[in-house]
Coordinates of C-alpha atoms in Angstrom, one line a residue:
Chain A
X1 CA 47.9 163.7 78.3
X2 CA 48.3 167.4 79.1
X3 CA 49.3 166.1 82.7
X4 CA 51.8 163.7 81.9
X5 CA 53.4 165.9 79.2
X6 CA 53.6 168.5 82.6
X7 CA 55.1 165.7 84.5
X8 CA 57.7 164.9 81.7
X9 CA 58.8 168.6 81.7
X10 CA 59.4 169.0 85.6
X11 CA 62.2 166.1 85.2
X12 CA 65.6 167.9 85.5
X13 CA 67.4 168.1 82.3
X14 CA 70.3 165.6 83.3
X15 CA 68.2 162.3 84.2
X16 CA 65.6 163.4 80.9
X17 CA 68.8 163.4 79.0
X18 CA 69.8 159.8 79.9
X19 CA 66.6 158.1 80.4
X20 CA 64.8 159.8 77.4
X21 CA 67.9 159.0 75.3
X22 CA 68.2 155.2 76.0
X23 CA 64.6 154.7 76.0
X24 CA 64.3 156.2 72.5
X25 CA 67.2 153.5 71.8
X26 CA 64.3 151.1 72.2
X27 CA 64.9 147.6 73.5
X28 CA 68.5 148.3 73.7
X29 CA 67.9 151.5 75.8
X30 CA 65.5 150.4 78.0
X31 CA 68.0 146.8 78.9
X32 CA 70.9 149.6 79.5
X33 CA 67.9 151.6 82.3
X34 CA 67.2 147.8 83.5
X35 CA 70.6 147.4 84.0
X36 CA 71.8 150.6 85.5
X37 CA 68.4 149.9 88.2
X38 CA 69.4 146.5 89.0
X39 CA 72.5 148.1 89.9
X40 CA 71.7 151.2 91.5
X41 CA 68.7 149.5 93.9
X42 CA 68.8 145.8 94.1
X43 CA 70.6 146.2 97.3
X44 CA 68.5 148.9 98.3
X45 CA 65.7 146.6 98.2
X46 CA 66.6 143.5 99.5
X47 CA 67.6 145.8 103.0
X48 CA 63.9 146.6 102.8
X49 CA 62.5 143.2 101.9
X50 CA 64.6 141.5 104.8
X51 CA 63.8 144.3 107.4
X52 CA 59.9 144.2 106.3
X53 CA 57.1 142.0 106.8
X54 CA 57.6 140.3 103.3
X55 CA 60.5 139.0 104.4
X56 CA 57.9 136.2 105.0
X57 CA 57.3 135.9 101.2
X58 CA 60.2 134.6 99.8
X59 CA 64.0 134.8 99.0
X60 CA 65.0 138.5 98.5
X61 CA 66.8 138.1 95.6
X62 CA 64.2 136.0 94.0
X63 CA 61.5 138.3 95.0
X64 CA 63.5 141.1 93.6
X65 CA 64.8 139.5 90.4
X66 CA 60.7 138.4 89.4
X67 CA 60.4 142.1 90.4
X68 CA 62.9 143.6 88.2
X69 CA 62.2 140.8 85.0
X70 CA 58.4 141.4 85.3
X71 CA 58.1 145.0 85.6
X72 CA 61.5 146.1 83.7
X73 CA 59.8 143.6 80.9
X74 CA 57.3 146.7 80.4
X75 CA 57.3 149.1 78.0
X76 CA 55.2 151.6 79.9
X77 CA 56.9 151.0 83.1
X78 CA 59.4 153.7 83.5
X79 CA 56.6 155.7 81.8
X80 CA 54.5 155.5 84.2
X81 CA 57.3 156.6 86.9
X82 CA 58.1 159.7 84.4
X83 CA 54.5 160.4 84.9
X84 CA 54.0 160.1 88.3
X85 CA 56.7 162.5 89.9
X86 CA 57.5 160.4 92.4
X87 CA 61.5 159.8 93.1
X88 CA 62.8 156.4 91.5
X89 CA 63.5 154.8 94.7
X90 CA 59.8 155.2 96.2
X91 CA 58.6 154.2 92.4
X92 CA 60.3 151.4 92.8
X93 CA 59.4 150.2 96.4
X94 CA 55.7 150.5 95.7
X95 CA 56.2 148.5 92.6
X96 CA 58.0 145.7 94.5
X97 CA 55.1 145.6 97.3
X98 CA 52.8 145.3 94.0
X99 CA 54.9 142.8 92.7
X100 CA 54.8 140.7 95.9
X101 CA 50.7 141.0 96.6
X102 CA 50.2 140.0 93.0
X103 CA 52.5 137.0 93.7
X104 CA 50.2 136.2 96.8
X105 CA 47.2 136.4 95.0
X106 CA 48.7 134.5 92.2
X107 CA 49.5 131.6 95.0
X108 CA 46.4 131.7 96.7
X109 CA 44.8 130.8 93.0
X110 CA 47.1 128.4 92.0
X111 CA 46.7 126.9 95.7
X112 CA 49.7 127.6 97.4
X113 CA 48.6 130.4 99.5
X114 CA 50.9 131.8 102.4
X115 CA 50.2 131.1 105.8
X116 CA 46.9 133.5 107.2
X117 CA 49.4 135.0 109.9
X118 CA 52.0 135.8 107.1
X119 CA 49.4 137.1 105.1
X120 CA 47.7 139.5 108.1
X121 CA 51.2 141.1 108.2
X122 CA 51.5 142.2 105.1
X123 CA 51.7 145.8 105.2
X124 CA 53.6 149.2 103.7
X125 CA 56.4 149.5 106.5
X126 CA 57.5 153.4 106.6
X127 CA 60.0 152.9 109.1
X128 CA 61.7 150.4 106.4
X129 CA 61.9 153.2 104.8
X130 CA 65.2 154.7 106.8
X131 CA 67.0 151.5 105.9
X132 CA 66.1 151.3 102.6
X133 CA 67.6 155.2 101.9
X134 CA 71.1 154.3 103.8
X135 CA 71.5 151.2 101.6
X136 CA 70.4 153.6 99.0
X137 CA 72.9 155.9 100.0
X138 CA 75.7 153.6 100.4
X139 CA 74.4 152.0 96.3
X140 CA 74.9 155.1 94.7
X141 CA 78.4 155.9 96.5
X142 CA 79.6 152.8 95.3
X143 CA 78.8 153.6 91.7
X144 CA 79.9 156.8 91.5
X145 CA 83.1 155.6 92.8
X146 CA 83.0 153.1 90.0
X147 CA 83.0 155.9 87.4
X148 CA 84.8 158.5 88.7
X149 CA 87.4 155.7 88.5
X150 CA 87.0 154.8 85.0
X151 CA 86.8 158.4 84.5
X152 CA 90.0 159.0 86.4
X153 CA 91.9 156.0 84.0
X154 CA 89.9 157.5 80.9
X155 CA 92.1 160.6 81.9
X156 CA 95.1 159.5 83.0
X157 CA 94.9 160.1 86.6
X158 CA 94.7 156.6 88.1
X159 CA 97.2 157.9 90.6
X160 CA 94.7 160.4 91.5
X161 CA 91.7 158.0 92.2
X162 CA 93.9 155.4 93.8
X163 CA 95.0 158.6 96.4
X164 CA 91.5 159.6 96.7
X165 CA 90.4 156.0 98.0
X166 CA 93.4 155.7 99.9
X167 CA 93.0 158.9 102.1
X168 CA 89.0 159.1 101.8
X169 CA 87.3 155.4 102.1
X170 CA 90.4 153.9 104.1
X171 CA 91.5 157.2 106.0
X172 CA 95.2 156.6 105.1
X173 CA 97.1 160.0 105.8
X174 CA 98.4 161.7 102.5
X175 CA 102.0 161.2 103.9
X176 CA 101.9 157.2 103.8
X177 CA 99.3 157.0 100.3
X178 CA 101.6 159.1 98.9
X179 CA 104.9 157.1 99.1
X180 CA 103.8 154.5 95.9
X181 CA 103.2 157.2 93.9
X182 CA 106.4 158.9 94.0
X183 CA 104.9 162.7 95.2
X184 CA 105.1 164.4 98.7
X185 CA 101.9 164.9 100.8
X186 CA 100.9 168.1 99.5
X187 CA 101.4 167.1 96.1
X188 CA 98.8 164.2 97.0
X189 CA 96.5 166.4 98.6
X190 CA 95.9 167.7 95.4
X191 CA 95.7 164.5 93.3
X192 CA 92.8 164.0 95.6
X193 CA 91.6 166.8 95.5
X194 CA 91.0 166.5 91.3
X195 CA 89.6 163.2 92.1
X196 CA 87.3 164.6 94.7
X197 CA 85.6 166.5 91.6
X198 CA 85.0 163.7 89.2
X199 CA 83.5 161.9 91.9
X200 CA 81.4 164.9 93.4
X201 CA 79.7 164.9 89.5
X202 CA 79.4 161.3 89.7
X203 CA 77.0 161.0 92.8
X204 CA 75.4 164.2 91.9
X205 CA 74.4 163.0 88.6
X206 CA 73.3 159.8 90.2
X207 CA 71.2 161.6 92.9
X208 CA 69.4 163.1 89.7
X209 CA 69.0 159.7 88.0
X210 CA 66.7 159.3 90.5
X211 CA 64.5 162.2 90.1
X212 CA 66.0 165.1 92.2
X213 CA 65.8 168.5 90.5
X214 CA 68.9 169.9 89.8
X215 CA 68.3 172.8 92.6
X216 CA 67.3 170.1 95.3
X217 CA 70.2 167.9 94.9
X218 CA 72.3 169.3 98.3
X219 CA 69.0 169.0 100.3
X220 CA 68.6 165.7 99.5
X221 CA 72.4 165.0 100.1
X222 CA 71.8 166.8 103.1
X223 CA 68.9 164.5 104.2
X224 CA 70.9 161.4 103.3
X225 CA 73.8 162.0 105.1
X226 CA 71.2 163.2 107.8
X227 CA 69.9 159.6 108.0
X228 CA 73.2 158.0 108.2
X229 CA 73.9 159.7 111.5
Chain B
X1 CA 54.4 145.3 73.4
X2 CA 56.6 143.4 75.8
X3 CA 59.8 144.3 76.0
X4 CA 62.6 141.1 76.3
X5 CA 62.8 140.9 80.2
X6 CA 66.3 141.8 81.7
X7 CA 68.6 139.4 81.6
X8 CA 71.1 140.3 84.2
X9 CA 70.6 138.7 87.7
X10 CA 71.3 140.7 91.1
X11 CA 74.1 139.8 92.6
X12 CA 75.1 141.2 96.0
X13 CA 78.0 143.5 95.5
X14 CA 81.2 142.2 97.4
X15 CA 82.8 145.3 97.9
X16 CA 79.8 146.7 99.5
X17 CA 81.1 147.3 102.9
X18 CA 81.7 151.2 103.0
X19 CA 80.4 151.9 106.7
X20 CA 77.6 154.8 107.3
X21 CA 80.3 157.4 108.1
X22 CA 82.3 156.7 105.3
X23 CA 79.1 157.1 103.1
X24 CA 78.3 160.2 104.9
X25 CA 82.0 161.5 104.2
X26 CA 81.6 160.8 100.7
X27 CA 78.2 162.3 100.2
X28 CA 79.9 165.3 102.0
X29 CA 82.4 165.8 100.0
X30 CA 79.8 165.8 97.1
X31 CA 77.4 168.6 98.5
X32 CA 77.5 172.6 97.6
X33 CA 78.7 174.0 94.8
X34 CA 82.8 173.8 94.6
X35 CA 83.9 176.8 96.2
X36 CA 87.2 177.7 95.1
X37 CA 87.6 179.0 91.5
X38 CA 90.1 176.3 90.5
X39 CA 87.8 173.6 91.2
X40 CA 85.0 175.4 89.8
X41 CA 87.0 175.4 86.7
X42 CA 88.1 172.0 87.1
X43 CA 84.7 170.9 87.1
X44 CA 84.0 173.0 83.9
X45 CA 86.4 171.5 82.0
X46 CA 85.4 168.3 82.8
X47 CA 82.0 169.0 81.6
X48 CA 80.5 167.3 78.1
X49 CA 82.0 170.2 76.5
X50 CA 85.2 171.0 78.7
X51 CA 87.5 169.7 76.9
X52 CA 86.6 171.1 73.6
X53 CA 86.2 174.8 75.2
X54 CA 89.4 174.7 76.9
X55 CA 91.3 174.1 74.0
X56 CA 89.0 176.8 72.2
X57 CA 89.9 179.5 75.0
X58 CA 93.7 178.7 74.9
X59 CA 93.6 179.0 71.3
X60 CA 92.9 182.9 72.2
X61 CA 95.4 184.0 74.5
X62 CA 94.1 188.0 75.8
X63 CA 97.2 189.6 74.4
X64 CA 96.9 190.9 71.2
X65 CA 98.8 189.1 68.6
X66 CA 100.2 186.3 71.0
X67 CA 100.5 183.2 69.7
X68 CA 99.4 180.6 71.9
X69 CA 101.9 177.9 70.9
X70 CA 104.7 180.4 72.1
X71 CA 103.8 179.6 75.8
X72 CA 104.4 176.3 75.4
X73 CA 108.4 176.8 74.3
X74 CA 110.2 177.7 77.2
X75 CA 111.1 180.0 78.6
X76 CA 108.3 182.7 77.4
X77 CA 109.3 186.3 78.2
X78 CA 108.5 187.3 81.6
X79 CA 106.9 190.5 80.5
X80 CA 104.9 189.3 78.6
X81 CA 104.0 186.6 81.2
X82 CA 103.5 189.5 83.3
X83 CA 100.9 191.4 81.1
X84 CA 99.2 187.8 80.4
X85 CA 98.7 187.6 84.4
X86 CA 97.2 191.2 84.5
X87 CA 94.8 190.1 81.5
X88 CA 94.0 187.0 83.2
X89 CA 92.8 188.8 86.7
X90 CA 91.3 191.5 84.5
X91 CA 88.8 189.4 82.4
X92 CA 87.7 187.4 85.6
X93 CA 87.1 190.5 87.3
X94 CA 85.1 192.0 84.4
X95 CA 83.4 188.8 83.2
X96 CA 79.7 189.0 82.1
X97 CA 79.3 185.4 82.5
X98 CA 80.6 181.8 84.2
X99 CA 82.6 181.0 81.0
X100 CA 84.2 184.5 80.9
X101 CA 85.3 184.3 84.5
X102 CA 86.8 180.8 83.9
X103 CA 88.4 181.7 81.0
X104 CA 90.4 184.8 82.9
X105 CA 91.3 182.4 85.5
X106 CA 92.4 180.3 83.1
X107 CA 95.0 182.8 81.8
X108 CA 95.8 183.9 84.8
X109 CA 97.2 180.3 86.4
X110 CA 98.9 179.8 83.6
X111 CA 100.7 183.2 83.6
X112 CA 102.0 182.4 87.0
X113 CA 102.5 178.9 86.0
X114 CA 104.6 179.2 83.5
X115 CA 106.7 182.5 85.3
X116 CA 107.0 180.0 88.1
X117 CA 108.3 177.0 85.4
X118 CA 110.6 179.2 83.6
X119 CA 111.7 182.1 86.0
X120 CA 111.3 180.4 89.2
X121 CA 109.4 184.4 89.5
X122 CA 105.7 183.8 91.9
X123 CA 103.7 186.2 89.9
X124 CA 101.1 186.0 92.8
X125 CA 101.2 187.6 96.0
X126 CA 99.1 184.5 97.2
X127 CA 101.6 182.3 99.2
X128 CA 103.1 179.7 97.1
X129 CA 101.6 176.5 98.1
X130 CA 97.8 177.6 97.7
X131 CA 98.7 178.7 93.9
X132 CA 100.8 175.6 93.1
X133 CA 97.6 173.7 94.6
X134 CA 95.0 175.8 92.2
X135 CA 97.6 175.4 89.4
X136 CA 97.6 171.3 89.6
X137 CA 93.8 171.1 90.0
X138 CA 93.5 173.1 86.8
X139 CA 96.5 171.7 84.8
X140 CA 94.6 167.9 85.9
X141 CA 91.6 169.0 84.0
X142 CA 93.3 170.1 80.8
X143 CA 94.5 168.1 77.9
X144 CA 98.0 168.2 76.8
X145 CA 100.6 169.4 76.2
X146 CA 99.1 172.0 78.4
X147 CA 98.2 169.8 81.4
X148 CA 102.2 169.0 81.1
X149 CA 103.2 172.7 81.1
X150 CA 101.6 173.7 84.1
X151 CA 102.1 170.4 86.1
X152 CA 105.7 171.4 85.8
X153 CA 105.0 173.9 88.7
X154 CA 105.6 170.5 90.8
X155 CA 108.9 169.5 89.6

């Protein structure tokens, strides 16, 4: 008990803030965690699966919906995580590999076993590991973008984010995304510029959804972008 | 006790083809702290609270006696925009904390904001682009009518 409340108190304050807040919701709280995971790492995870050996076992997105519905379906489950220090995505992988060998055993009883040679190759695959942080990467870029952009329309400055993707993710000079917006280059520059903030608090905050203490979040940006070379 | 299991299915995400450089750009742009003031303050003012304690700190201009809603009636004397500038760099100089230094920088920007607005006077000797550039990452941030005075440094 001691241990876990230790664990609990190591979280940075951000992630405790929204995970212990919609888990205290109750059911409601702990759909709006399912639902913010089955955003954040379903892709994630069906990279792994389909570069691993269980790619053998099944559909991805089969495996990794029964994953999501039979784990996320527990009360404890998250707790456990909260307990175990780990970051979410590694949490998450082991569960899935879980998942899948209970499946297996599951077939075997009910006497559809896979094949002995899919079986045999069964196996924790660390060098799936690289893939499965890129598409990680790439997963929580794509929702911070999504809201930094509702933040940006929240606060007037579509213009802003609409610049920002123009010159950042499409690599469109600030002298030609500027032009439907009615402002000179330099005037756009800036525009991106604010949008550049909303977003930089946006991945940051996802990067410690997923465990990262506050003071370790630019080392593990660091690593990512490391791993994306 | 069980919880009801989730009932939203994954769905690959059709707009999921931002390349590895382009993910590396952004995650870039999203490492360090933010290393100019203005953005620093940007980003404070955009915190849960930011909203609330920039309209709190313009409530309290550093001039005795000023009333804040005179800055927003042009054109505001440009003495007294002058001594509001000098407060401004003072108090970020001299601030014991974060919120302190913002709040000087605060005052300071919109010294030379509104000087520039109303007197078409740079009370800056930084050249003219990088403060217009400070001044629209900060007016962005605030709620208006103060975002709208200080964006008018770009008409």
């Amino acid at each position: 008990m001691a241990k876990q409340r230790q664990s609990k108190e190591a979280f940075p304050a951000t992630q405790m803030t929204w995970i212990n807040a919609r888990l205290d919701e109750g059911v409601k709280g702990r759909r709006d965690v399912a639902q913010h995971l089955m955003e954040v790492y379903a892709e994630p995870l069906r990279i792994y699966l389909l570069g691993s050996s269980f790619r053998s076992a099944g559909e991805p997105e089969e495996l990794i919906n029964g994953f999501f519905a039979n784990r996320l379906a527990r009360e404890d489950y998250l707790e456990g995580w909260r307990a175990s220090e780990k970051r979410l995505r590694r949490w998450l992988i082991n569960g899935l590999i879980f998942y899948i060998k209970e499946e297996f055993r599951r077939q075997k009883r009910g006497g559809s076993p896979l094949s002995e040679e899919a079986e045999a190759n069964l196996e924790d695959p660390e060098d799936q590991y690289r893939a499965f942080d890129q598409a990680w990467a790439a997963s929580i870029v794509r929702r911070a973008m999504s809201e930094a952009a509702a933040r940006c329309k929240e606060e007037d400055l579509e213009a802003h984010w609409d610049i920002f993707v123009r010159h950042h993710v499409q690599q469109q000079p600030y002298a030609v995304c500027c032009q439907d917006h009615g402002v000179d280059a330099a005037r756009a520059a800036v525009m991106a510029r604010t949008a550049a903030t909303r977003f930089r608090e946006a991945v940051r905050d996802q990067v410690s959804l997923d465990g990262a203490d506050e003071t370790k979040i630019d080392d593990e940006l660091a690593g990512l972008r490391s791993l994306l070379q | 006790m069980m919880t009801p299991a989730p009932t939203t299915s994954y769905k690959p995400d059709p707009d999921s083809n931002l390349d590895h450089s382009t993910v590396s750009h952004l995650l870039g742009m999203a490492a360090g702290p933010p290393v100019r003031p203005a953005d620093a303050l940007a980003v404070r003012m955009q915190g849960d609270d930011g909203q609330a304690w920039a309209i709190k700190t313009l409530a309290k201009p550093p001039i005795e006696d000023l009333d804040n809603k005179s800055l927003l009636k042009p054109p505001v004397d440009l003495e007294t925009l002058r001594l509001l500038h000098r407060m401004g760099k003072r108090h970020f100089h001299d601030a014991k904390d974060g919120d302190e230094q913002h709040a000087g920088l605060l005052w300071y920007l919109t010294a030379i904001a509104i000087a520039m607005v109303d007197h078409d006077e740079l009370l800056s000797s930084q050249p003219r682009q990088e403060v217009v550039d400070a001044i629209l990452v900060v007016a962005d941030a605030l709620p208006n009518p103060w975002r709208a005075r200080l964006e008018a440094v770009d008409t």
